[in-house]
Short mmCIF file of C-alpha atoms in Angstrom, two decimals:
data_model
loop_
_atom_site.label_atom_id
_atom_site.label_comp_id
_atom_site.label_asym_id
_atom_site.label_seq_id
_atom_site.Cartn_x
_atom_site.Cartn_y
_atom_site.Cartn_z
CA MET A 65 -39.23 3.91 63.14
CA ASP A 66 -37.03 4.36 60.07
CA ASN A 67 -33.41 3.01 61.23
CA LEU A 68 -34.93 -0.25 62.89
CA ALA A 69 -37.48 -1.18 59.23
CA ASN A 70 -33.79 -0.19 57.67
CA LEU A 71 -31.67 -3.12 60.48
CA MET A 72 -34.77 -5.16 59.55
CA ARG A 73 -34.20 -4.93 55.59
CA SER A 74 -30.38 -4.94 56.08
CA PRO A 75 -29.22 -7.51 58.66
CA GLU A 76 -26.02 -7.19 58.07
CA ASN A 77 -26.41 -3.99 60.23
CA LEU A 78 -26.23 -5.77 63.46
CA ILE A 79 -22.76 -6.77 62.72
CA PRO A 80 -20.79 -3.61 61.67
CA MET A 81 -17.24 -3.61 60.71
CA THR A 82 -15.10 -2.03 62.92
CA THR A 83 -13.51 1.62 62.52
CA ASN A 84 -10.78 3.08 64.10
CA SER A 85 -13.16 4.76 67.26
CA GLN A 86 -13.83 1.49 67.81
CA ALA A 87 -9.41 0.33 68.48
CA ASN A 88 -9.86 0.77 72.37
CA SER A 89 -13.15 -0.63 73.08
CA PRO A 90 -13.23 -3.46 75.48
CA TRP A 91 -15.53 -5.46 72.97
CA ARG A 92 -14.92 -7.55 70.09
CA SER A 93 -17.10 -5.59 68.20
CA PRO A 94 -19.68 -3.07 68.71
CA CYS A 95 -23.20 -5.29 68.40
CA PRO A 96 -24.81 -4.76 71.27
CA VAL A 97 -25.99 -8.84 70.68
CA ASN A 98 -21.52 -9.20 71.29
CA ILE A 99 -21.35 -6.70 74.01
CA SER A 100 -24.39 -8.48 75.85
CA LEU A 101 -23.00 -11.78 75.65
CA GLU A 102 -19.82 -10.42 76.17
CA LEU A 103 -21.39 -9.29 79.82
CA VAL A 104 -23.71 -12.04 80.27
CA GLY A 105 -23.60 -14.84 78.29
CA ASP A 106 -21.79 -17.90 79.57
CA LYS A 107 -24.08 -19.99 81.94
CA TRP A 108 -22.41 -18.55 84.80
CA ALA A 109 -22.65 -15.04 84.70
CA LEU A 110 -26.15 -15.49 83.97
CA LEU A 111 -26.35 -17.96 87.33
CA VAL A 112 -25.26 -16.00 89.44
CA LEU A 113 -27.76 -13.46 88.93
CA ARG A 114 -30.53 -15.31 89.18
CA ASP A 115 -29.39 -16.19 92.31
CA ILE A 116 -28.64 -12.25 93.80
CA LEU A 117 -31.69 -11.51 91.32
CA PHE A 118 -34.25 -14.23 92.71
CA LYS A 119 -32.77 -16.59 95.85
CA GLY A 120 -31.41 -13.64 98.07
CA PHE A 121 -27.65 -15.15 97.32
CA LYS A 122 -25.20 -12.71 98.78
CA SER A 123 -22.53 -14.07 99.78
CA PHE A 124 -19.71 -16.29 97.57
CA LYS A 125 -20.77 -19.31 100.18
CA GLU A 126 -24.14 -18.80 99.27
CA PHE A 127 -23.33 -19.24 95.53
CA SER A 128 -20.70 -22.09 96.05
CA GLN A 129 -23.53 -24.06 97.36
CA SER A 130 -25.92 -23.05 94.11
CA LYS A 131 -26.97 -26.18 92.69
CA GLU A 132 -24.92 -26.19 89.83
CA ARG A 133 -21.94 -27.04 91.61
CA ILE A 134 -19.89 -23.95 90.20
CA ALA A 135 -16.42 -24.59 90.56
CA THR A 136 -14.67 -21.82 93.27
CA ASN A 137 -11.82 -20.06 91.04
CA ILE A 138 -14.40 -19.78 87.81
CA LEU A 139 -16.88 -18.38 90.87
CA ALA A 140 -14.46 -16.16 92.18
CA SER A 141 -13.74 -14.63 88.45
CA ARG A 142 -17.27 -14.56 87.63
CA LEU A 143 -17.88 -11.83 90.34
CA LYS A 144 -14.63 -10.09 89.95
CA PHE A 145 -15.57 -9.27 86.23
CA LEU A 146 -19.41 -8.97 86.83
CA THR A 147 -18.05 -5.97 89.90
CA GLU A 148 -15.63 -4.98 87.48
CA VAL A 149 -18.67 -3.77 84.42
CA GLY A 150 -20.69 -2.47 87.04
CA LEU A 151 -23.54 -5.30 86.93
CA LEU A 152 -23.29 -5.98 90.67
CA GLU A 153 -21.57 -4.07 93.68
CA SER A 154 -19.37 -5.40 96.64
CA GLU A 155 -18.93 -4.66 100.54
CA VAL A 156 -17.08 -6.17 102.67
CA SER A 157 -18.70 -7.73 106.25
CA GLU A 158 -19.44 -5.38 109.57
CA LYS A 159 -19.44 -8.43 111.24
CA ASP A 160 -16.46 -9.93 109.77
CA ALA A 161 -13.79 -8.30 106.84
CA ARG A 162 -13.05 -12.21 105.39
CA VAL A 163 -16.66 -12.05 103.82
CA ILE A 164 -17.89 -10.16 100.76
CA PHE A 165 -21.02 -9.30 99.92
CA TYR A 166 -22.64 -9.31 96.29
CA LYS A 167 -25.36 -7.01 95.76
CA PRO A 168 -26.65 -5.53 91.98
CA THR A 169 -26.08 -2.27 90.29
CA SER A 170 -29.11 -0.30 88.49
CA LYS A 171 -27.39 -1.67 85.61
CA GLY A 172 -27.62 -5.11 87.26
CA LEU A 173 -31.08 -4.59 88.13
CA ASP A 174 -32.68 -3.92 84.59
CA LEU A 175 -31.64 -7.48 83.60
CA ILE A 176 -34.06 -8.51 85.57
CA PRO A 177 -36.95 -8.57 82.80
CA VAL A 178 -34.37 -10.24 80.36
CA ILE A 179 -33.72 -13.48 82.79
CA VAL A 180 -37.61 -13.59 83.24
CA SER A 181 -38.68 -13.78 79.73
CA LEU A 182 -35.90 -16.20 79.32
CA VAL A 183 -37.22 -18.37 82.01
CA LEU A 184 -41.07 -17.93 80.31
CA TRP A 185 -39.13 -19.01 76.66
CA VAL A 186 -37.88 -21.96 78.41
CA ASP A 187 -41.35 -22.69 79.37
CA LYS A 188 -42.83 -22.76 76.10
CA TYR A 189 -40.03 -25.12 75.07
CA GLU A 190 -38.53 -27.74 77.96
CA LYS A 191 -38.84 -29.76 80.92
CA HIS A 192 -37.78 -27.60 83.76
CA SER A 193 -38.15 -26.61 87.87
CA VAL A 194 -39.95 -24.31 88.35
CA PRO A 195 -44.00 -24.88 89.34
CA LYS A 196 -46.09 -24.97 86.88
CA ALA A 197 -48.30 -22.00 89.30
CA ASP A 198 -45.45 -19.85 89.45
CA ILE A 199 -45.41 -19.86 85.87
CA GLU A 200 -48.52 -19.29 85.11
CA TRP A 201 -48.50 -16.06 87.76
CA MET A 202 -45.39 -14.85 86.56
CA LYS A 203 -46.89 -14.47 83.21
CA LYS A 204 -49.77 -12.83 84.29
CA ASN A 205 -48.19 -10.50 86.68
CA THR A 206 -45.04 -9.64 84.36
CA GLN A 207 -44.21 -6.06 85.55
CA LYS A 208 -45.95 -7.19 89.04
CA PHE A 209 -43.48 -9.59 89.43
CA ILE A 210 -40.23 -7.51 88.26
CA ALA A 211 -41.00 -4.69 90.20
CA GLU A 212 -41.24 -7.22 93.39
CA ILE A 213 -37.79 -8.77 92.93
CA ARG A 214 -36.49 -4.58 92.01
CA ALA A 215 -38.12 -3.44 95.17
CA LYS A 216 -36.36 -5.53 97.51
CA PHE A 217 -32.44 -4.08 96.48
CA GLU A 218 -33.76 -0.73 96.44
#
């Protein structure tokens, strides 16, 4: 707890200086906020995760038909990246070797509460398309909602 108190008194600790041990790091800085943004900070990565976790999308074709109309080259890039960083895993369809199915890893499933928090935060400040009854249920049953989504993949 002392470390947290020190961090709160000294917010510059959130932006640590680069050290020699970080020279081989794939991240711009070792700051947890920076790393999380590098992993899922662009809108397409979060939308792909949303579509897998909440809409049950699995294939490139399904993702490409999402409302946001992601360009196919960007979609391919995001699916590859999310797989490389361990948020998704891919599997070739048994019926058609040209089709690849994606599913979240444990690391990807651990983002469910983050995405739910974003939905509830947006509900507080912005207009959106999720029915109010669904939002109210999500607020009252957050842990159950998260567990139900997670259970679909475990």
